[in-house]
Amino acid sequence: MGEEATLAGRPLPPGPLGETVKLGAMLVEQTATHLLTKAYVGNRLNCTSCHLDNGMHGAAATFLGVATAYPAWAPREGRVITLEDRILNCFMRSENGVRPPLGSRPSVAIAAYITWLSEGQPLRMNAERSLGPNAVAPLKAGAAQADARSGAVLYADRCAYCHGEDGQGDDDSPPVWGAESYNDGAGLARVPKLAAWLKVAMPPDEADLTEQESLDLAAFVNSHQRPRFRLEDHLPKPDRMGEYNSRRDP
């Protein structure tokens, strides 16, 4: 009997399912460059640029437990959506790309990986929003209390070393504004959402920003130009919206 396959210290399912989970982890890490996903990505961001540690970070947009919340009500879409829907919509907004076909290999692989990270947790579909049980909590203060000028000083002091004075990052750090970053339809394009994420995620070695610093930084980052979201630009052709994923004839 062979040795049990693992990923990040966790046991993988046997056979093709385990291989699909491994592929999903790879796509989350290499979204912008992997052969299966790069055609659907319009910037230099990978899923793990926001879902830190390949979604295994406990606080920064974690994937842990996410699959237990779906199907879920999505206020933005005005309908109940599946986990696959949620993943594919991120390609249009955070990745500034084109929505991959539902049921396609990358779609199923990423969904399998996120579901694997939710194994053993209780199922509780979310009737209010399309978020998992460990979603980033909103800050008490709102966008009105943000000061972009203070954020500029803070960015130069604490963020520019990795993300660059021009916000374009490098091979290790993602761009935070401009053509290669998320578009203005992404959740992080809203100051309160970005601030809440910054509070638990940055700096990555030890998140220590105060709520006010997080708000100020978010206001500064989002004061810069970024791609404009127009839904029709990010939807595939009608015949590429979904795939029949059986390998056999009916």
mmCIF file of N, CA and C in Angstrom, residues 7-139:
data_model
loop_
_atom_site.group_PDB
_atom_site.id
_atom_site.type_symbol
_atom_site.label_atom_id
_atom_site.label_comp_id
_atom_site.label_asym_id
_atom_site.label_seq_id
_atom_site.Cartn_x
_atom_site.Cartn_y
_atom_site.Cartn_z
ATOM 1 N N LEU A 7 -0.739 17.465 1.174
ATOM 2 C CA LEU A 7 -0.479 18.812 0.681
ATOM 3 C C LEU A 7 -0.527 19.734 1.882
ATOM 4 N N ALA A 8 0.558 20.479 2.102
ATOM 5 C CA ALA A 8 0.651 21.367 3.264
ATOM 6 C C ALA A 8 0.361 20.622 4.563
ATOM 7 N N GLY A 9 0.814 19.365 4.629
ATOM 8 C CA GLY A 9 0.643 18.570 5.838
ATOM 9 C C GLY A 9 -0.722 17.958 6.014
ATOM 10 N N ARG A 10 -1.618 18.169 5.060
ATOM 11 C CA ARG A 10 -2.974 17.616 5.138
ATOM 12 C C ARG A 10 -3.102 16.442 4.173
ATOM 13 N N PRO A 11 -3.806 15.380 4.560
ATOM 14 C CA PRO A 11 -3.989 14.253 3.642
ATOM 15 C C PRO A 11 -4.881 14.629 2.465
ATOM 16 N N LEU A 12 -4.486 14.179 1.295
ATOM 17 C CA LEU A 12 -5.270 14.409 0.085
ATOM 18 C C LEU A 12 -6.185 13.226 -0.195
ATOM 19 N N PRO A 13 -7.296 13.449 -0.871
ATOM 20 C CA PRO A 13 -8.117 12.319 -1.306
ATOM 21 C C PRO A 13 -7.313 11.460 -2.283
ATOM 22 N N PRO A 14 -7.622 10.186 -2.382
ATOM 23 C CA PRO A 14 -6.902 9.331 -3.323
ATOM 24 C C PRO A 14 -7.336 9.585 -4.765
ATOM 25 N N GLY A 15 -6.494 9.175 -5.695
ATOM 26 C CA GLY A 15 -6.851 9.157 -7.103
ATOM 27 C C GLY A 15 -7.025 10.519 -7.752
ATOM 28 N N PRO A 16 -7.858 10.579 -8.791
ATOM 29 C CA PRO A 16 -8.040 11.813 -9.558
ATOM 30 C C PRO A 16 -8.531 12.997 -8.726
ATOM 31 N N LEU A 17 -9.325 12.732 -7.683
ATOM 32 C CA LEU A 17 -9.798 13.845 -6.856
ATOM 33 C C LEU A 17 -8.633 14.530 -6.160
ATOM 34 N N GLY A 18 -7.714 13.751 -5.597
ATOM 35 C CA GLY A 18 -6.543 14.332 -4.957
ATOM 36 C C GLY A 18 -5.688 15.113 -5.940
ATOM 37 N N GLU A 19 -5.539 14.592 -7.149
ATOM 38 C CA GLU A 19 -4.772 15.301 -8.173
ATOM 39 C C GLU A 19 -5.451 16.614 -8.547
ATOM 40 N N THR A 20 -6.776 16.615 -8.558
ATOM 41 C CA THR A 20 -7.518 17.834 -8.879
ATOM 42 C C THR A 20 -7.353 18.877 -7.776
ATOM 43 N N VAL A 21 -7.359 18.431 -6.525
ATOM 44 C CA VAL A 21 -7.115 19.346 -5.405
ATOM 45 C C VAL A 21 -5.722 19.961 -5.523
ATOM 46 N N LYS A 22 -4.723 19.149 -5.832
ATOM 47 C CA LYS A 22 -3.352 19.643 -6.003
ATOM 48 C C LYS A 22 -3.275 20.653 -7.140
ATOM 49 N N LEU A 23 -3.979 20.368 -8.222
ATOM 50 C CA LEU A 23 -4.005 21.311 -9.338
ATOM 51 C C LEU A 23 -4.642 22.624 -8.910
ATOM 52 N N GLY A 24 -5.726 22.549 -8.153
ATOM 53 C CA GLY A 24 -6.372 23.764 -7.675
ATOM 54 C C GLY A 24 -5.446 24.615 -6.834
ATOM 55 N N ALA A 25 -4.666 23.973 -5.961
ATOM 56 C CA ALA A 25 -3.700 24.707 -5.142
ATOM 57 C C ALA A 25 -2.670 25.404 -6.021
ATOM 58 N N MET A 26 -2.233 24.716 -7.069
ATOM 59 C CA MET A 26 -1.258 25.295 -7.988
ATOM 60 C C MET A 26 -1.843 26.495 -8.726
ATOM 61 N N LEU A 27 -3.096 26.393 -9.132
ATOM 62 C CA LEU A 27 -3.736 27.495 -9.849
ATOM 63 C C LEU A 27 -3.948 28.704 -8.946
ATOM 64 N N VAL A 28 -4.252 28.469 -7.694
ATOM 65 C CA VAL A 28 -4.410 29.568 -6.740
ATOM 66 C C VAL A 28 -3.091 30.319 -6.575
ATOM 67 N N GLU A 29 -1.997 29.592 -6.610
ATOM 68 C CA GLU A 29 -0.672 30.194 -6.420
ATOM 69 C C GLU A 29 -0.136 30.839 -7.692
ATOM 70 N N GLN A 30 -0.472 30.272 -8.848
ATOM 71 C CA GLN A 30 0.124 30.704 -10.117
ATOM 72 C C GLN A 30 -0.941 31.163 -11.116
ATOM 73 N N THR A 31 -1.980 31.798 -10.639
ATOM 74 C CA THR A 31 -3.139 32.123 -11.474
ATOM 75 C C THR A 31 -2.769 32.909 -12.729
ATOM 76 N N ALA A 32 -1.896 33.892 -12.577
ATOM 77 C CA ALA A 32 -1.575 34.782 -13.694
ATOM 78 C C ALA A 32 -0.636 34.157 -14.717
ATOM 79 N N THR A 33 0.023 33.053 -14.362
ATOM 80 C CA THR A 33 1.027 32.481 -15.252
ATOM 81 C C THR A 33 0.758 31.041 -15.668
ATOM 82 N N HIS A 34 -0.099 30.327 -14.953
ATOM 83 C CA HIS A 34 -0.331 28.915 -15.269
ATOM 84 C C HIS A 34 -1.068 28.785 -16.602
ATOM 85 N N LEU A 35 -0.706 27.774 -17.369
ATOM 86 C CA LEU A 35 -1.276 27.565 -18.694
ATOM 87 C C LEU A 35 -2.800 27.476 -18.676
ATOM 88 N N LEU A 36 -3.381 26.904 -17.616
ATOM 89 C CA LEU A 36 -4.832 26.707 -17.562
ATOM 90 C C LEU A 36 -5.612 27.973 -17.212
ATOM 91 N N THR A 37 -4.950 28.952 -16.613
ATOM 92 C CA THR A 37 -5.680 30.132 -16.138
ATOM 93 C C THR A 37 -5.216 31.456 -16.734
ATOM 94 N N LYS A 38 -4.010 31.518 -17.256
ATOM 95 C CA LYS A 38 -3.472 32.827 -17.646
ATOM 96 C C LYS A 38 -4.301 33.518 -18.728
ATOM 97 N N ALA A 39 -4.978 32.743 -19.565
ATOM 98 C CA ALA A 39 -5.806 33.358 -20.607
ATOM 99 C C ALA A 39 -7.018 34.077 -20.034
ATOM 100 N N TYR A 40 -7.371 33.764 -18.787
ATOM 101 C CA TYR A 40 -8.540 34.369 -18.143
ATOM 102 C C TYR A 40 -8.162 35.511 -17.202
ATOM 103 N N VAL A 41 -6.876 35.815 -17.096
ATOM 104 C CA VAL A 41 -6.385 36.822 -16.158
ATOM 105 C C VAL A 41 -5.924 38.051 -16.928
ATOM 106 N N GLY A 42 -6.309 39.242 -16.437
ATOM 107 C CA GLY A 42 -5.958 40.476 -17.126
ATOM 108 C C GLY A 42 -5.004 41.358 -16.361
ATOM 109 N N ASN A 43 -4.344 40.814 -15.345
ATOM 110 C CA ASN A 43 -3.363 41.592 -14.589
ATOM 111 C C ASN A 43 -2.284 40.653 -14.047
ATOM 112 N N ARG A 44 -1.524 41.107 -13.054
ATOM 113 C CA ARG A 44 -0.438 40.290 -12.512
ATOM 114 C C ARG A 44 -0.795 39.685 -11.160
ATOM 115 N N LEU A 45 -2.054 39.687 -10.801
ATOM 116 C CA LEU A 45 -2.446 39.138 -9.509
ATOM 117 C C LEU A 45 -2.721 37.640 -9.603
ATOM 118 N N ASN A 46 -2.368 36.931 -8.543
ATOM 119 C CA ASN A 46 -2.752 35.540 -8.348
ATOM 120 C C ASN A 46 -3.802 35.494 -7.248
ATOM 121 N N CYS A 47 -4.543 34.402 -7.149
ATOM 122 C CA CYS A 47 -5.525 34.287 -6.064
ATOM 123 C C CYS A 47 -4.866 34.518 -4.707
ATOM 124 N N THR A 48 -3.649 33.981 -4.554
ATOM 125 C CA THR A 48 -2.977 34.087 -3.262
ATOM 126 C C THR A 48 -2.447 35.486 -2.976
ATOM 127 N N SER A 49 -2.542 36.405 -3.948
ATOM 128 C CA SER A 49 -2.174 37.794 -3.668
ATOM 129 C C SER A 49 -3.081 38.391 -2.600
ATOM 130 N N CYS A 50 -4.331 37.954 -2.574
ATOM 131 C CA CYS A 50 -5.298 38.431 -1.583
ATOM 132 C C CYS A 50 -5.641 37.355 -0.555
ATOM 133 N N HIS A 51 -5.770 36.114 -1.021
ATOM 134 C CA HIS A 51 -6.046 34.978 -0.133
ATOM 135 C C HIS A 51 -4.691 34.415 0.299
ATOM 136 N N LEU A 52 -4.109 35.029 1.320
ATOM 137 C CA LEU A 52 -2.710 34.767 1.660
ATOM 138 C C LEU A 52 -2.454 33.312 2.010
ATOM 139 N N ASP A 53 -1.203 32.921 1.809
ATOM 140 C CA ASP A 53 -0.772 31.541 2.090
ATOM 141 C C ASP A 53 -1.641 30.536 1.345
ATOM 142 N N ASN A 54 -1.938 30.862 0.092
ATOM 143 C CA ASN A 54 -2.778 29.987 -0.726
ATOM 144 C C ASN A 54 -4.146 29.726 -0.092
ATOM 145 N N GLY A 55 -4.650 30.741 0.599
ATOM 146 C CA GLY A 55 -5.965 30.627 1.221
ATOM 147 C C GLY A 55 -5.956 29.982 2.585
ATOM 148 N N MET A 56 -4.763 29.596 3.080
ATOM 149 C CA MET A 56 -4.680 28.922 4.374
ATOM 150 C C MET A 56 -4.353 29.866 5.526
ATOM 151 N N HIS A 57 -4.120 31.142 5.222
ATOM 152 C CA HIS A 57 -3.974 32.143 6.280
ATOM 153 C C HIS A 57 -5.305 32.212 7.027
ATOM 154 N N GLY A 58 -5.253 32.201 8.329
ATOM 155 C CA GLY A 58 -6.487 32.108 9.106
ATOM 156 C C GLY A 58 -7.374 33.330 9.073
ATOM 157 N N ALA A 59 -6.817 34.493 8.662
ATOM 158 C CA ALA A 59 -7.590 35.727 8.763
ATOM 159 C C ALA A 59 -7.720 36.490 7.452
ATOM 160 N N ALA A 60 -6.709 36.432 6.592
ATOM 161 C CA ALA A 60 -6.661 37.280 5.398
ATOM 162 C C ALA A 60 -7.389 36.638 4.224
ATOM 163 N N ALA A 61 -8.705 36.841 4.166
ATOM 164 C CA ALA A 61 -9.540 36.270 3.096
ATOM 165 C C ALA A 61 -9.332 34.769 2.992
ATOM 166 N N THR A 62 -9.374 34.108 4.136
ATOM 167 C CA THR A 62 -9.087 32.677 4.194
ATOM 168 C C THR A 62 -10.063 31.844 3.379
ATOM 169 N N PHE A 63 -9.565 30.723 2.857
ATOM 170 C CA PHE A 63 -10.427 29.732 2.214
ATOM 171 C C PHE A 63 -10.940 28.702 3.216
ATOM 172 N N LEU A 64 -10.414 28.713 4.413
ATOM 173 C CA LEU A 64 -10.791 27.712 5.409
ATOM 174 C C LEU A 64 -12.277 27.850 5.753
ATOM 175 N N GLY A 65 -13.032 26.819 5.486
ATOM 176 C CA GLY A 65 -14.457 26.827 5.790
ATOM 177 C C GLY A 65 -15.344 27.454 4.740
ATOM 178 N N VAL A 66 -14.759 28.072 3.725
ATOM 179 C CA VAL A 66 -15.554 28.820 2.748
ATOM 180 C C VAL A 66 -16.608 27.952 2.061
ATOM 181 N N ALA A 67 -16.234 26.742 1.679
ATOM 182 C CA ALA A 67 -17.167 25.893 0.922
ATOM 183 C C ALA A 67 -18.424 25.550 1.708
ATOM 184 N N THR A 68 -18.364 25.634 3.032
ATOM 185 C CA THR A 68 -19.534 25.293 3.850
ATOM 186 C C THR A 68 -20.656 26.317 3.716
ATOM 187 N N ALA A 69 -20.358 27.493 3.162
ATOM 188 C CA ALA A 69 -21.348 28.574 3.077
ATOM 189 C C ALA A 69 -22.149 28.559 1.779
ATOM 190 N N TYR A 70 -21.819 27.661 0.867
ATOM 191 C CA TYR A 70 -22.446 27.664 -0.462
ATOM 192 C C TYR A 70 -23.318 26.447 -0.691
ATOM 193 N N PRO A 71 -24.365 26.662 -1.553
ATOM 194 C CA PRO A 71 -24.817 27.872 -2.235
ATOM 195 C C PRO A 71 -25.168 28.993 -1.242
ATOM 196 N N ALA A 72 -24.984 30.221 -1.697
ATOM 197 C CA ALA A 72 -25.189 31.383 -0.832
ATOM 198 C C ALA A 72 -25.900 32.491 -1.603
ATOM 199 N N TRP A 73 -26.563 33.364 -0.854
ATOM 200 C CA TRP A 73 -27.181 34.539 -1.458
ATOM 201 C C TRP A 73 -26.093 35.569 -1.743
ATOM 202 N N ALA A 74 -26.091 36.115 -2.967
ATOM 203 C CA ALA A 74 -25.105 37.112 -3.365
ATOM 204 C C ALA A 74 -25.815 38.426 -3.667
ATOM 205 N N PRO A 75 -25.760 39.405 -2.763
ATOM 206 C CA PRO A 75 -26.454 40.673 -2.996
ATOM 207 C C PRO A 75 -26.016 41.370 -4.280
ATOM 208 N N ARG A 76 -24.722 41.319 -4.594
ATOM 209 C CA ARG A 76 -24.234 42.003 -5.792
ATOM 210 C C ARG A 76 -24.862 41.438 -7.061
ATOM 211 N N GLU A 77 -24.960 40.117 -7.123
ATOM 212 C CA GLU A 77 -25.555 39.473 -8.295
ATOM 213 C C GLU A 77 -27.074 39.380 -8.212
ATOM 214 N N GLY A 78 -27.611 39.549 -7.006
ATOM 215 C CA GLY A 78 -29.052 39.479 -6.824
ATOM 216 C C GLY A 78 -29.620 38.094 -7.040
ATOM 217 N N ARG A 79 -28.839 37.073 -6.683
ATOM 218 C CA ARG A 79 -29.291 35.697 -6.863
ATOM 219 C C ARG A 79 -28.470 34.773 -5.966
ATOM 220 N N VAL A 80 -28.934 33.537 -5.844
ATOM 221 C CA VAL A 80 -28.168 32.519 -5.131
ATOM 222 C C VAL A 80 -27.095 31.992 -6.081
ATOM 223 N N ILE A 81 -25.862 31.894 -5.586
ATOM 224 C CA ILE A 81 -24.759 31.428 -6.424
ATOM 225 C C ILE A 81 -24.053 30.248 -5.769
ATOM 226 N N THR A 82 -23.318 29.507 -6.574
ATOM 227 C CA THR A 82 -22.523 28.385 -6.087
ATOM 228 C C THR A 82 -21.101 28.839 -5.808
ATOM 229 N N LEU A 83 -20.318 27.962 -5.197
ATOM 230 C CA LEU A 83 -18.906 28.261 -4.960
ATOM 231 C C LEU A 83 -18.183 28.502 -6.284
ATOM 232 N N GLU A 84 -18.480 27.700 -7.288
ATOM 233 C CA GLU A 84 -17.847 27.911 -8.597
ATOM 234 C C GLU A 84 -18.184 29.290 -9.152
ATOM 235 N N ASP A 85 -19.444 29.700 -9.034
ATOM 236 C CA ASP A 85 -19.822 31.042 -9.491
ATOM 237 C C ASP A 85 -18.958 32.099 -8.818
ATOM 238 N N ARG A 86 -18.796 31.967 -7.524
ATOM 239 C CA ARG A 86 -18.038 32.971 -6.757
ATOM 240 C C ARG A 86 -16.592 33.033 -7.225
ATOM 241 N N ILE A 87 -16.001 31.877 -7.456
ATOM 242 C CA ILE A 87 -14.621 31.824 -7.936
ATOM 243 C C ILE A 87 -14.504 32.502 -9.299
ATOM 244 N N LEU A 88 -15.391 32.152 -10.199
ATOM 245 C CA LEU A 88 -15.310 32.667 -11.565
ATOM 246 C C LEU A 88 -15.565 34.163 -11.621
ATOM 247 N N ASN A 89 -16.418 34.668 -10.750
ATOM 248 C CA ASN A 89 -16.663 36.108 -10.716
ATOM 249 C C ASN A 89 -15.426 36.875 -10.271
ATOM 250 N N CYS A 90 -14.586 36.250 -9.452
ATOM 251 C CA CYS A 90 -13.337 36.898 -9.037
ATOM 252 C C CYS A 90 -12.400 37.102 -10.221
ATOM 253 N N PHE A 91 -12.450 36.195 -11.186
ATOM 254 C CA PHE A 91 -11.615 36.374 -12.376
ATOM 255 C C PHE A 91 -11.996 37.657 -13.108
ATOM 256 N N MET A 92 -13.256 38.029 -13.074
ATOM 257 C CA MET A 92 -13.711 39.224 -13.780
ATOM 258 C C MET A 92 -13.323 40.507 -13.057
ATOM 259 N N ARG A 93 -13.230 40.458 -11.756
ATOM 260 C CA ARG A 93 -13.056 41.662 -10.961
ATOM 261 C C ARG A 93 -11.648 41.770 -10.366
ATOM 262 N N SER A 94 -11.311 40.913 -9.442
ATOM 263 C CA SER A 94 -9.987 40.996 -8.821
ATOM 264 C C SER A 94 -8.874 40.691 -9.815
ATOM 265 N N GLU A 95 -9.133 39.758 -10.752
ATOM 266 C CA GLU A 95 -8.127 39.406 -11.755
ATOM 267 C C GLU A 95 -8.263 40.258 -13.025
ATOM 268 N N ASN A 96 -9.285 41.104 -13.075
ATOM 269 C CA ASN A 96 -9.531 41.970 -14.232
ATOM 270 C C ASN A 96 -9.478 41.187 -15.548
ATOM 271 N N GLY A 97 -10.038 39.976 -15.519
ATOM 272 C CA GLY A 97 -9.968 39.117 -16.691
ATOM 273 C C GLY A 97 -11.333 38.714 -17.210
ATOM 274 N N VAL A 98 -11.373 37.549 -17.827
ATOM 275 C CA VAL A 98 -12.598 37.005 -18.409
ATOM 276 C C VAL A 98 -13.043 35.803 -17.590
ATOM 277 N N ARG A 99 -14.334 35.687 -17.390
ATOM 278 C CA ARG A 99 -14.887 34.593 -16.588
ATOM 279 C C ARG A 99 -14.626 33.246 -17.268
ATOM 280 N N PRO A 100 -13.900 32.330 -16.614
ATOM 281 C CA PRO A 100 -13.704 31.003 -17.198
ATOM 282 C C PRO A 100 -15.034 30.256 -17.301
ATOM 283 N N PRO A 101 -15.122 29.275 -18.187
ATOM 284 C CA PRO A 101 -16.362 28.503 -18.324
ATOM 285 C C PRO A 101 -16.694 27.729 -17.052
ATOM 286 N N LEU A 102 -17.952 27.758 -16.669
ATOM 287 C CA LEU A 102 -18.419 26.958 -15.544
ATOM 288 C C LEU A 102 -18.216 25.481 -15.877
ATOM 289 N N GLY A 103 -17.652 24.738 -14.947
ATOM 290 C CA GLY A 103 -17.401 23.327 -15.181
ATOM 291 C C GLY A 103 -16.097 23.047 -15.894
ATOM 292 N N SER A 104 -15.338 24.085 -16.227
ATOM 293 C CA SER A 104 -14.051 23.893 -16.892
ATOM 294 C C SER A 104 -13.027 23.352 -15.897
ATOM 295 N N ARG A 105 -11.923 22.886 -16.407
ATOM 296 C CA ARG A 105 -10.913 22.271 -15.544
ATOM 297 C C ARG A 105 -10.406 23.220 -14.454
ATOM 298 N N PRO A 106 -10.038 24.477 -14.777
ATOM 299 C CA PRO A 106 -9.598 25.369 -13.700
ATOM 300 C C PRO A 106 -10.698 25.690 -12.696
ATOM 301 N N SER A 107 -11.926 25.838 -13.181
ATOM 302 C CA SER A 107 -13.049 26.136 -12.294
ATOM 303 C C SER A 107 -13.261 25.018 -11.284
ATOM 304 N N VAL A 108 -13.290 23.787 -11.767
ATOM 305 C CA VAL A 108 -13.506 22.638 -10.889
ATOM 306 C C VAL A 108 -12.321 22.443 -9.948
ATOM 307 N N ALA A 109 -11.102 22.633 -10.450
ATOM 308 C CA ALA A 109 -9.914 22.405 -9.623
ATOM 309 C C ALA A 109 -9.843 23.385 -8.458
ATOM 310 N N ILE A 110 -10.081 24.657 -8.714
ATOM 311 C CA ILE A 110 -10.027 25.639 -7.626
ATOM 312 C C ILE A 110 -11.149 25.383 -6.626
ATOM 313 N N ALA A 111 -12.334 25.039 -7.117
ATOM 314 C CA ALA A 111 -13.445 24.712 -6.215
ATOM 315 C C ALA A 111 -13.128 23.475 -5.382
ATOM 316 N N ALA A 112 -12.475 22.489 -5.985
ATOM 317 C CA ALA A 112 -12.101 21.277 -5.246
ATOM 318 C C ALA A 112 -11.096 21.600 -4.150
ATOM 319 N N TYR A 113 -10.143 22.459 -4.456
ATOM 320 C CA TYR A 113 -9.139 22.848 -3.463
ATOM 321 C C TYR A 113 -9.787 23.571 -2.284
ATOM 322 N N ILE A 114 -10.664 24.524 -2.565
ATOM 323 C CA ILE A 114 -11.326 25.270 -1.494
ATOM 324 C C ILE A 114 -12.228 24.349 -0.677
ATOM 325 N N THR A 115 -12.898 23.434 -1.345
ATOM 326 C CA THR A 115 -13.756 22.480 -0.635
ATOM 327 C C THR A 115 -12.927 21.570 0.256
ATOM 328 N N TRP A 116 -11.785 21.134 -0.233
ATOM 329 C CA TRP A 116 -10.873 20.298 0.562
ATOM 330 C C TRP A 116 -10.436 21.025 1.835
ATOM 331 N N LEU A 117 -10.215 22.331 1.736
ATOM 332 C CA LEU A 117 -9.822 23.122 2.903
ATOM 333 C C LEU A 117 -10.975 23.323 3.883
ATOM 334 N N SER A 118 -12.173 22.924 3.492
ATOM 335 C CA SER A 118 -13.348 23.057 4.360
ATOM 336 C C SER A 118 -13.807 21.724 4.934
ATOM 337 N N GLU A 119 -13.094 20.645 4.619
ATOM 338 C CA GLU A 119 -13.506 19.320 5.086
ATOM 339 C C GLU A 119 -13.605 19.265 6.610
ATOM 340 N N GLY A 120 -14.657 18.608 7.089
ATOM 341 C CA GLY A 120 -14.831 18.414 8.521
ATOM 342 C C GLY A 120 -15.534 19.548 9.230
ATOM 343 N N GLN A 121 -15.805 20.648 8.530
ATOM 344 C CA GLN A 121 -16.483 21.784 9.150
ATOM 345 C C GLN A 121 -17.983 21.705 8.852
ATOM 346 N N PRO A 122 -18.810 22.187 9.759
ATOM 347 C CA PRO A 122 -20.262 22.062 9.572
ATOM 348 C C PRO A 122 -20.768 22.907 8.406
ATOM 349 N N LEU A 123 -21.712 22.348 7.678
ATOM 350 C CA LEU A 123 -22.324 23.048 6.554
ATOM 351 C C LEU A 123 -23.356 24.044 7.069
ATOM 352 N N ARG A 124 -23.217 25.297 6.631
ATOM 353 C CA ARG A 124 -24.207 26.313 6.991
ATOM 354 C C ARG A 124 -24.277 27.329 5.864
ATOM 355 N N MET A 125 -25.199 27.110 4.948
ATOM 356 C CA MET A 125 -25.314 28.007 3.805
ATOM 357 C C MET A 125 -25.598 29.432 4.275
ATOM 358 N N ASN A 126 -24.999 30.393 3.581
ATOM 359 C CA ASN A 126 -25.116 31.792 3.975
ATOM 360 C C ASN A 126 -26.267 32.452 3.216
ATOM 361 N N ALA A 127 -27.313 32.795 3.932
ATOM 362 C CA ALA A 127 -28.506 33.381 3.317
ATOM 363 C C ALA A 127 -28.416 34.894 3.180
ATOM 364 N N GLU A 128 -27.298 35.492 3.634
ATOM 365 C CA GLU A 128 -27.177 36.944 3.630
ATOM 366 C C GLU A 128 -26.129 37.470 2.657
ATOM 367 N N ARG A 129 -25.037 36.723 2.485
ATOM 368 C CA ARG A 129 -23.960 37.188 1.607
ATOM 369 C C ARG A 129 -23.091 35.998 1.210
ATOM 370 N N SER A 130 -22.377 36.155 0.114
ATOM 371 C CA SER A 130 -21.573 35.045 -0.398
ATOM 372 C C SER A 130 -20.179 35.067 0.217
ATOM 373 N N LEU A 131 -20.136 34.800 1.517
ATOM 374 C CA LEU A 131 -18.884 34.778 2.271
ATOM 375 C C LEU A 131 -18.879 33.583 3.203
ATOM 376 N N GLY A 132 -17.686 33.090 3.499
ATOM 377 C CA GLY A 132 -17.544 31.965 4.400
ATOM 378 C C GLY A 132 -17.636 32.377 5.855
ATOM 379 N N PRO A 133 -17.600 31.408 6.766
ATOM 380 C CA PRO A 133 -17.770 31.689 8.194
ATOM 381 C C PRO A 133 -16.602 32.434 8.823
ATOM 382 N N ASN A 134 -15.456 32.461 8.152
ATOM 383 C CA ASN A 134 -14.274 33.134 8.699
ATOM 384 C C ASN A 134 -13.882 34.354 7.875
ATOM 385 N N ALA A 135 -14.868 34.985 7.258
ATOM 386 C CA ALA A 135 -14.614 36.153 6.412
ATOM 387 C C ALA A 135 -14.038 37.302 7.236
ATOM 388 N N VAL A 136 -13.312 38.182 6.558
ATOM 389 C CA VAL A 136 -12.729 39.349 7.222
ATOM 390 C C VAL A 136 -13.842 40.216 7.803
ATOM 391 N N ALA A 137 -13.733 40.526 9.076
ATOM 392 C CA ALA A 137 -14.752 41.341 9.748
ATOM 393 C C ALA A 137 -14.576 42.814 9.386
ATOM 394 N N PRO A 138 -15.664 43.549 9.169
ATOM 395 C CA PRO A 138 -15.538 44.976 8.866
ATOM 396 C C PRO A 138 -15.007 45.749 10.065
ATOM 397 N N LEU A 139 -14.335 46.858 9.780
ATOM 398 C CA LEU A 139 -13.845 47.719 10.850
ATOM 399 C C LEU A 139 -14.999 48.538 11.425
#
